[in-house]
PDB file of C-alpha atoms in Angstrom:
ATOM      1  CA  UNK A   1     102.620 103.088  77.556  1.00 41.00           C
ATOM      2  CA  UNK A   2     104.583 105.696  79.717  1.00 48.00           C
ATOM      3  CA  UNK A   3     103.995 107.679  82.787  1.00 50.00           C
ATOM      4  CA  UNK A   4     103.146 111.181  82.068  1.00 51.00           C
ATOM      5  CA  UNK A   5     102.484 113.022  84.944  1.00 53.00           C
ATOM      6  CA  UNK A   6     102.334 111.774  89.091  1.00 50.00           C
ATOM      7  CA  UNK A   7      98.767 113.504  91.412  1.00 49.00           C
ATOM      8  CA  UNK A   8     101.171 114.535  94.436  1.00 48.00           C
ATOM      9  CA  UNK A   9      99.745 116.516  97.328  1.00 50.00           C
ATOM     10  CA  UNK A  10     100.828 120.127  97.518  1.00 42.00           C
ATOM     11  CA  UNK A  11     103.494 119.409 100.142  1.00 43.00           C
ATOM     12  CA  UNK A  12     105.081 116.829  97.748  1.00 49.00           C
ATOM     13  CA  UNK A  13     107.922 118.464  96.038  1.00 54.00           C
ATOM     14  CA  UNK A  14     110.906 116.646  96.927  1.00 61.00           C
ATOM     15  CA  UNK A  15     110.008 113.979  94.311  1.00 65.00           C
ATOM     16  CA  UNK A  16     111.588 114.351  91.191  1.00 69.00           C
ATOM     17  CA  UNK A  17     114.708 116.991  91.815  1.00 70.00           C
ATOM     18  CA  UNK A  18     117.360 114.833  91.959  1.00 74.00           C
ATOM     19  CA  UNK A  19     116.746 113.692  88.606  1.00 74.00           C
ATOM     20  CA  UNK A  20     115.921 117.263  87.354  1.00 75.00           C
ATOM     21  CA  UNK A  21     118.127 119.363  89.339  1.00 75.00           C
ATOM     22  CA  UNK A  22     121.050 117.061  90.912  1.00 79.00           C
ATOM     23  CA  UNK A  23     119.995 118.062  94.442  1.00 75.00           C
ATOM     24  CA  UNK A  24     121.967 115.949  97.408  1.00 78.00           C
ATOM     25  CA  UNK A  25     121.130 116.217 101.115  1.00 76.00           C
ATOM     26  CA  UNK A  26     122.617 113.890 103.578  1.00 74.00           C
ATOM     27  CA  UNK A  27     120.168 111.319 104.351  1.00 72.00           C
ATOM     28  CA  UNK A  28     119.605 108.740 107.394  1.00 69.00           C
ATOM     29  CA  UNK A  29     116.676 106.669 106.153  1.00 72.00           C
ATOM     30  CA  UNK A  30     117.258 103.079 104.402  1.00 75.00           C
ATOM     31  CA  UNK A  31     116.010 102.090 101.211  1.00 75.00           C
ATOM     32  CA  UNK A  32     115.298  98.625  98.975  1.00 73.00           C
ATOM     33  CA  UNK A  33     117.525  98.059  96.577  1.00 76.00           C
ATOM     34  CA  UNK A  34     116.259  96.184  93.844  1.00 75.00           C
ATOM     35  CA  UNK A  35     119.416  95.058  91.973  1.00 81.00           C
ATOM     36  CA  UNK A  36     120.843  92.708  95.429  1.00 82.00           C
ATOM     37  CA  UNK A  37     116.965  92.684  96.733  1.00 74.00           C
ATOM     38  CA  UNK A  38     118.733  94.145 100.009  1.00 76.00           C
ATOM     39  CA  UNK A  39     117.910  96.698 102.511  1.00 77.00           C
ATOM     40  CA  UNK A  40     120.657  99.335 102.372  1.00 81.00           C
ATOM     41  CA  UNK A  41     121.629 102.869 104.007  1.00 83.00           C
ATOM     42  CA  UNK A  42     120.438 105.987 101.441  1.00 81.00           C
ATOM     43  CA  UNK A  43     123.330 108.536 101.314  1.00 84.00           C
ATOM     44  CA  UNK A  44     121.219 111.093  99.147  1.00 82.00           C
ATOM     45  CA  UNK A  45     117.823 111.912 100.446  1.00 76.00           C
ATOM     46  CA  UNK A  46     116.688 113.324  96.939  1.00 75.00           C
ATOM     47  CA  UNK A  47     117.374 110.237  94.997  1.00 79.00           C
ATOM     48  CA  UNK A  48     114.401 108.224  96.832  1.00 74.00           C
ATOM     49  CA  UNK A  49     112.764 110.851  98.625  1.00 70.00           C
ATOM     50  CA  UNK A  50     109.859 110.252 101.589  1.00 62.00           C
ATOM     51  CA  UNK A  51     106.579 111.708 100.331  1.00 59.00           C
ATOM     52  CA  UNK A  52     105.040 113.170 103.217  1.00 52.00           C
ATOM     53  CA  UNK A  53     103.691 116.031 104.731  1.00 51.00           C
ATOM     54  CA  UNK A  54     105.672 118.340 107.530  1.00 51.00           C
ATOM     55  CA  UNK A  55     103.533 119.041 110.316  1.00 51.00           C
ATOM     56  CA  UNK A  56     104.155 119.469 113.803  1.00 49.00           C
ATOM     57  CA  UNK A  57     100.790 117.469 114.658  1.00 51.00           C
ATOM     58  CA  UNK A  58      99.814 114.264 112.949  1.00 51.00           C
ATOM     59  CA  UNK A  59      96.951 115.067 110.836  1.00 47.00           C
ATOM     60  CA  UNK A  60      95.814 113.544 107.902  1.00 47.00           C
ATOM     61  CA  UNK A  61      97.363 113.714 104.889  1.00 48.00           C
ATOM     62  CA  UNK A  62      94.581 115.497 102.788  1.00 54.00           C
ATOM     63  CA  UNK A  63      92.962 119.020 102.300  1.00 61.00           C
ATOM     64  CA  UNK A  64      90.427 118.104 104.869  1.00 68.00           C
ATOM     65  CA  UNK A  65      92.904 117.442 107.347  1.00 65.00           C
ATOM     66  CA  UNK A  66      94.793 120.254 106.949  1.00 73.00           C
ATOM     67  CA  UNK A  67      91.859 122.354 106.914  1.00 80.00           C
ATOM     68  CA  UNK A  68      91.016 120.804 109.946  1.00 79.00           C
ATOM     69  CA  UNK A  69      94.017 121.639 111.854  1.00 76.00           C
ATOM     70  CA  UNK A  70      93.508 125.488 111.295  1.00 85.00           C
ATOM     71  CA  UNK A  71      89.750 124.986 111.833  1.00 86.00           C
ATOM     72  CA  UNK A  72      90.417 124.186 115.319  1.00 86.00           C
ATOM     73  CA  UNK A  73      92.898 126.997 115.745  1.00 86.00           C
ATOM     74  CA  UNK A  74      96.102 125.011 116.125  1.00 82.00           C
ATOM     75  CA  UNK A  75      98.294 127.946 117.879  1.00 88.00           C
ATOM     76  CA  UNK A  76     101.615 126.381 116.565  1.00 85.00           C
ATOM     77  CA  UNK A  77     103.412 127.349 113.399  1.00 86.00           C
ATOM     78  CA  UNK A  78     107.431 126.919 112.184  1.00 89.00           C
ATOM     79  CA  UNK A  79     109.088 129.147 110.272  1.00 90.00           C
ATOM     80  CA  UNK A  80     109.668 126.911 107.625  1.00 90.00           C
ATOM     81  CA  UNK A  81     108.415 127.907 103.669  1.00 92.00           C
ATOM     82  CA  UNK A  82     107.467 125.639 100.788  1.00 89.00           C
ATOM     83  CA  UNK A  83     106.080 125.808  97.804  1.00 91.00           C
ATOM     84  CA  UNK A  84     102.315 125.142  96.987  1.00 92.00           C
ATOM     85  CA  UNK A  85      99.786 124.305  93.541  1.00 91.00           C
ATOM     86  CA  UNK A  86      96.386 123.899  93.541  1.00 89.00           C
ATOM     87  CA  UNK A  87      95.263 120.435  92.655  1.00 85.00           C
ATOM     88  CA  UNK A  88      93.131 121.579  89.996  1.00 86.00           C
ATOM     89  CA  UNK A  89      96.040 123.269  87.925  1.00 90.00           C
ATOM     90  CA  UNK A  90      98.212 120.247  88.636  1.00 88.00           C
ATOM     91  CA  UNK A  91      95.012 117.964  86.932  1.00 87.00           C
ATOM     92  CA  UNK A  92      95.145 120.760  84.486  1.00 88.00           C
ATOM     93  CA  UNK A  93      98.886 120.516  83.754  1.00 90.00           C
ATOM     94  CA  UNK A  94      98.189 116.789  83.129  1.00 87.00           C
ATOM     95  CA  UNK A  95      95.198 116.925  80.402  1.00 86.00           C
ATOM     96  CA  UNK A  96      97.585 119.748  78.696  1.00 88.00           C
ATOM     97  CA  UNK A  97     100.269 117.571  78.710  1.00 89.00           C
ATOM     98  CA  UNK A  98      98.228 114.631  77.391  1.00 85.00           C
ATOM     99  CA  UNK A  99      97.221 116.430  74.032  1.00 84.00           C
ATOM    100  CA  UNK A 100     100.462 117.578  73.088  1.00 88.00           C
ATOM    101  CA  UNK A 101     103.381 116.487  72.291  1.00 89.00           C
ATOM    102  CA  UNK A 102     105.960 116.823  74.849  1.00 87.00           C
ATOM    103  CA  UNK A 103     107.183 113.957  76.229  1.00 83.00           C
ATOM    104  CA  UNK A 104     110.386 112.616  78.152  1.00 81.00           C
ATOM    105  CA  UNK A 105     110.134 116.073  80.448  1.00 86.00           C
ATOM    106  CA  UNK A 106     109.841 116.731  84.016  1.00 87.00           C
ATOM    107  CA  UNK A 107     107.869 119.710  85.671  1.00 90.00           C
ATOM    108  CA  UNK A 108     107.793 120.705  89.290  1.00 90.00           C
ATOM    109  CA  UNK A 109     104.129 122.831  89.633  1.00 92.00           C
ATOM    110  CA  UNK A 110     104.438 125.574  91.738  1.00 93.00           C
ATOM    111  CA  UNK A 111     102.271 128.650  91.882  1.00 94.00           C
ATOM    112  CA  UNK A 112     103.892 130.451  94.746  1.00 94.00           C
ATOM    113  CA  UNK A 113     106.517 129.616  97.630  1.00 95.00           C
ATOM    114  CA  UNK A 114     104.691 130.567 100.653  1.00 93.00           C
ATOM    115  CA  UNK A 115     105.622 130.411 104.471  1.00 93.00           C
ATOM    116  CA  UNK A 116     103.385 127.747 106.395  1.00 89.00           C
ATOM    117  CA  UNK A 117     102.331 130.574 108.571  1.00 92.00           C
ATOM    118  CA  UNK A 118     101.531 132.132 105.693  1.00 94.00           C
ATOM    119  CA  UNK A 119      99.476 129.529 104.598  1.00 92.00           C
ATOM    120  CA  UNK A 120      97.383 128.704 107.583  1.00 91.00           C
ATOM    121  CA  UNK A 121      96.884 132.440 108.780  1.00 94.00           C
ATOM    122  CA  UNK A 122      95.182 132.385 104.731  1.00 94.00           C
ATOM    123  CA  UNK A 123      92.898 129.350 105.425  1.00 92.00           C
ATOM    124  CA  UNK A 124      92.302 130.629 109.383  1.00 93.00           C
ATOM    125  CA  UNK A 125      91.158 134.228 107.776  1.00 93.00           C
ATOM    126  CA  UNK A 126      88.836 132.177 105.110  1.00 92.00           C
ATOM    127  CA  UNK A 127      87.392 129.878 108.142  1.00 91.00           C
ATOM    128  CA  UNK A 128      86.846 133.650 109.890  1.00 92.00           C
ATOM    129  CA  UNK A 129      89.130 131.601 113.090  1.00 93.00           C
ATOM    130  CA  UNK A 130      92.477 132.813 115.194  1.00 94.00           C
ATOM    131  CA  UNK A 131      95.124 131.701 112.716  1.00 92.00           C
ATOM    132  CA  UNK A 132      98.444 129.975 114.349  1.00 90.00           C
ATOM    133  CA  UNK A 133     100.326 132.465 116.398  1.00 91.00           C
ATOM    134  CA  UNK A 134     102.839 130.672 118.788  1.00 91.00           C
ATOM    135  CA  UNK A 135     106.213 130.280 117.200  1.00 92.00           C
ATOM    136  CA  UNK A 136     107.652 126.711 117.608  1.00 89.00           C
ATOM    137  CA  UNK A 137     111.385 126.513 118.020  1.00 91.00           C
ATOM    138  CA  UNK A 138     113.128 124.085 117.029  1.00 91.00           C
ATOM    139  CA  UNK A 139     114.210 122.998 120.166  1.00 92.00           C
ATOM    140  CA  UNK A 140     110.406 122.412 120.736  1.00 91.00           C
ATOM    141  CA  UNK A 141     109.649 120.212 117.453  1.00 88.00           C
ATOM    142  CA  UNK A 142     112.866 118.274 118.513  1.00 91.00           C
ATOM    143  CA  UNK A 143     111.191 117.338 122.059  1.00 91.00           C
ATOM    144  CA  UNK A 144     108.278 116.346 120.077  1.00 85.00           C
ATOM    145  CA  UNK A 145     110.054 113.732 117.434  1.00 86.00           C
ATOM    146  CA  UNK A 146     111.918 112.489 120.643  1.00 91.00           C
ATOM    147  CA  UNK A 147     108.377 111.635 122.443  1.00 89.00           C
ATOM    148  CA  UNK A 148     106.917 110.370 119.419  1.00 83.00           C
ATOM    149  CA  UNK A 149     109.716 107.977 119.366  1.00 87.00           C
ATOM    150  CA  UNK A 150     109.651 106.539 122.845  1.00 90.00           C
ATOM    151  CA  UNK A 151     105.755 106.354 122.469  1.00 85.00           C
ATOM    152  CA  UNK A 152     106.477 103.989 119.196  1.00 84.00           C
ATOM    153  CA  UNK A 153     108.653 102.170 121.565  1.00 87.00           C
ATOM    154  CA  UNK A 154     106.130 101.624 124.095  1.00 87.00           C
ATOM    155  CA  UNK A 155     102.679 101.077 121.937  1.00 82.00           C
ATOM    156  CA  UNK A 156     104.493  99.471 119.315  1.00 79.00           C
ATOM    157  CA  UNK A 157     103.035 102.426 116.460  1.00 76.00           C
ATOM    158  CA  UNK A 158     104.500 103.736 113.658  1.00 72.00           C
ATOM    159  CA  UNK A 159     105.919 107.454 115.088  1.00 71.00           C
ATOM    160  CA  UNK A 160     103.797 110.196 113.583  1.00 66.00           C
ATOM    161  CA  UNK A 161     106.654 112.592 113.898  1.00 74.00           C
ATOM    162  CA  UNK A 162     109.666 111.861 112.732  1.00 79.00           C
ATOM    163  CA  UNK A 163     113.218 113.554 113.246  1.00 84.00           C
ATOM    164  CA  UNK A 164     113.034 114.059 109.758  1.00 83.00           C
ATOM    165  CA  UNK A 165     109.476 115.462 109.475  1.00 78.00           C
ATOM    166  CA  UNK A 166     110.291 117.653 112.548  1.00 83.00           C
ATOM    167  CA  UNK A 167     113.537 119.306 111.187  1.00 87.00           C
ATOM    168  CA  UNK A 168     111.715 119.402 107.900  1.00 84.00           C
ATOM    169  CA  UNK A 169     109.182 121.567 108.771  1.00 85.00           C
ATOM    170  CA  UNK A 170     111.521 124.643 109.672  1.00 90.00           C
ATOM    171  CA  UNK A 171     113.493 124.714 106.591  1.00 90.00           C
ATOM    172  CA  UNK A 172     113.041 127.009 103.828  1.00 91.00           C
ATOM    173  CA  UNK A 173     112.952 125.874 100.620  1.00 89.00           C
ATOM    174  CA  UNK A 174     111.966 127.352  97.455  1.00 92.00           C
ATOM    175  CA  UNK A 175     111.126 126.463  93.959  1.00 92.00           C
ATOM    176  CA  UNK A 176     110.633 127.515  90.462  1.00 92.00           C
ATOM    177  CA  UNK A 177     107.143 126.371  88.779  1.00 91.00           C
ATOM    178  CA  UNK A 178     108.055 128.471  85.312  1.00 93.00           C
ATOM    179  CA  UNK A 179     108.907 126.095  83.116  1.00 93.00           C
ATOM    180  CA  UNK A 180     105.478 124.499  82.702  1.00 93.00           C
ATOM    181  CA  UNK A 181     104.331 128.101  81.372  1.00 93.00           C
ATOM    182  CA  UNK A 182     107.722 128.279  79.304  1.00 93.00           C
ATOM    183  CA  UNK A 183     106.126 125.166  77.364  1.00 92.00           C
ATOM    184  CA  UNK A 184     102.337 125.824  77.959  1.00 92.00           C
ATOM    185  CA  UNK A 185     102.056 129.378  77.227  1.00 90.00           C
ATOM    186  CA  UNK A 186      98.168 129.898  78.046  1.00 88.00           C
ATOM    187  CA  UNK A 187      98.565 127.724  81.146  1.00 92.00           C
ATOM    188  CA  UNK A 188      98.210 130.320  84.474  1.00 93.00           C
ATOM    189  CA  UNK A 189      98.405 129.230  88.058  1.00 94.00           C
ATOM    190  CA  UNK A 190      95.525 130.151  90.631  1.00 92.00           C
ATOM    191  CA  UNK A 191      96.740 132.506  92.811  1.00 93.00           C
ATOM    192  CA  UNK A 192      96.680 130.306  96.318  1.00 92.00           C
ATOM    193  CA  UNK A 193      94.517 132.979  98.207  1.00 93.00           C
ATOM    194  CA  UNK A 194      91.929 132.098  95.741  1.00 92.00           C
ATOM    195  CA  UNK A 195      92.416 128.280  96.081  1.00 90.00           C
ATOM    196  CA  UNK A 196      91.732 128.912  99.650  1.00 91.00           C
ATOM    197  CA  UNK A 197      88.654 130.463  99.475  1.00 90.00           C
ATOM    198  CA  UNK A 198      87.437 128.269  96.812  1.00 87.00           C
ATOM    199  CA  UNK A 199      88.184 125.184  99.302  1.00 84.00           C
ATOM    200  CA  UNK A 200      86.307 126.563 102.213  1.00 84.00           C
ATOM    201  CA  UNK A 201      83.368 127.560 100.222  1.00 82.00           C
ATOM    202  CA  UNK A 202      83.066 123.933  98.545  1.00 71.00           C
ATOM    203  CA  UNK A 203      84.138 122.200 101.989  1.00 57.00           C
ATOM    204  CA  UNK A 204      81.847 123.915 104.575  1.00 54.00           C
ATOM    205  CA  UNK A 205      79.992 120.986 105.230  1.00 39.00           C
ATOM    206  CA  UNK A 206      83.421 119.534 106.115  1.00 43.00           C
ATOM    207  CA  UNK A 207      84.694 122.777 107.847  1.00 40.00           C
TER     208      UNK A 207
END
């Protein structure tokens, strides 16, 4: 048997590009290294990258979190962009890919590279609430990892904010979703205001 597709949450898209696309960032996190079973420094970010969402305020990391955050008008936002799928085309991409015969290929699925202002002022609209509208600087988000930090220190907890996540969240970084429909002609992504709207209707006992 062979893996044939990875479920990642919208937000997950640095997983896979280095070995699609070459990418190299500088990196400052450490990684296992199976071959001397050793802890070592990772130079390229992309070759084992973190999966995790990049908030400025630990939520959860699933739709009901994020919904949750906008729900209860969050002012914040960054400037940063990303790109986003619904999870029902990505299960979709899967049982495609499952009765046919590609194989040994690599897909990154993204409908549409949206700002996260964007994003939340489209899920604060659907939740009829005041979407985000306080710009935070970067200066700000760095103040934040730094806090998170020395609480870690002192309660001895895992930092919810990272430097990383912080820095993360105001970059803008786009990506291509076209060569699933190169290979899967009748395949179409949902547009993501309609994903949107779908969730809240189907989550309003949770919203």
């Amino acid at each position: 048997t062979y893996q044939l597709a990875a479920f990642n949450s919208p937000v997950w898209f640095n997983v896979g590009l280095f070995e699609s696309y070459k990418l190299k960032s500088m990196s400052e996190h450490w990684t296992y290294d199976f071959k001397t079973k050793k802890i070592k420094p990772l130079e390229n970010a992309f070759e084992r990258p973190q999966c995790s969402a990049c908030f400025i305020q630990s939520i959860d990391d699933s739709i009901e979190g994020i919904f949750e955050l906008v729900r209860n008008e969050f002012p914040y936002f960054t400037e940063g962009v990303t790109g986003w799928v619904d999870a029902v085309d990505v299960a979709k991409v899967m049982c495609l890919l499952m009765d046919s015969t590609i194989q040994e290929q690599r897909f990154v699925l993204v409908a549409e590279n949206k700002s996260y202002l964007d994003v939340f002022t489209m899920m604060a609209h659907a939740m009829h609430v005041k979407p985000p509208h306080r710009l935070a600087k970067p200066w700000m988000t760095e103040l934040v990892w730094r806090w998170e930090y020395l609480k870690s220190l002192v309660g001895g907890k895992v930092a919810t904010i990272t430097k990383e996540t912080a820095r993360a969240a105001h970059e803008k970084k786009y990506y291509s979703g076209k060569k699933i429909e190169d290979v899967l002609p009748d395949f179409k992504y949902q547009p993501l205001e309609h994903s949107i709207e779908r969730i809240c209707s189907s989550k309003s006992t949770v919203l």
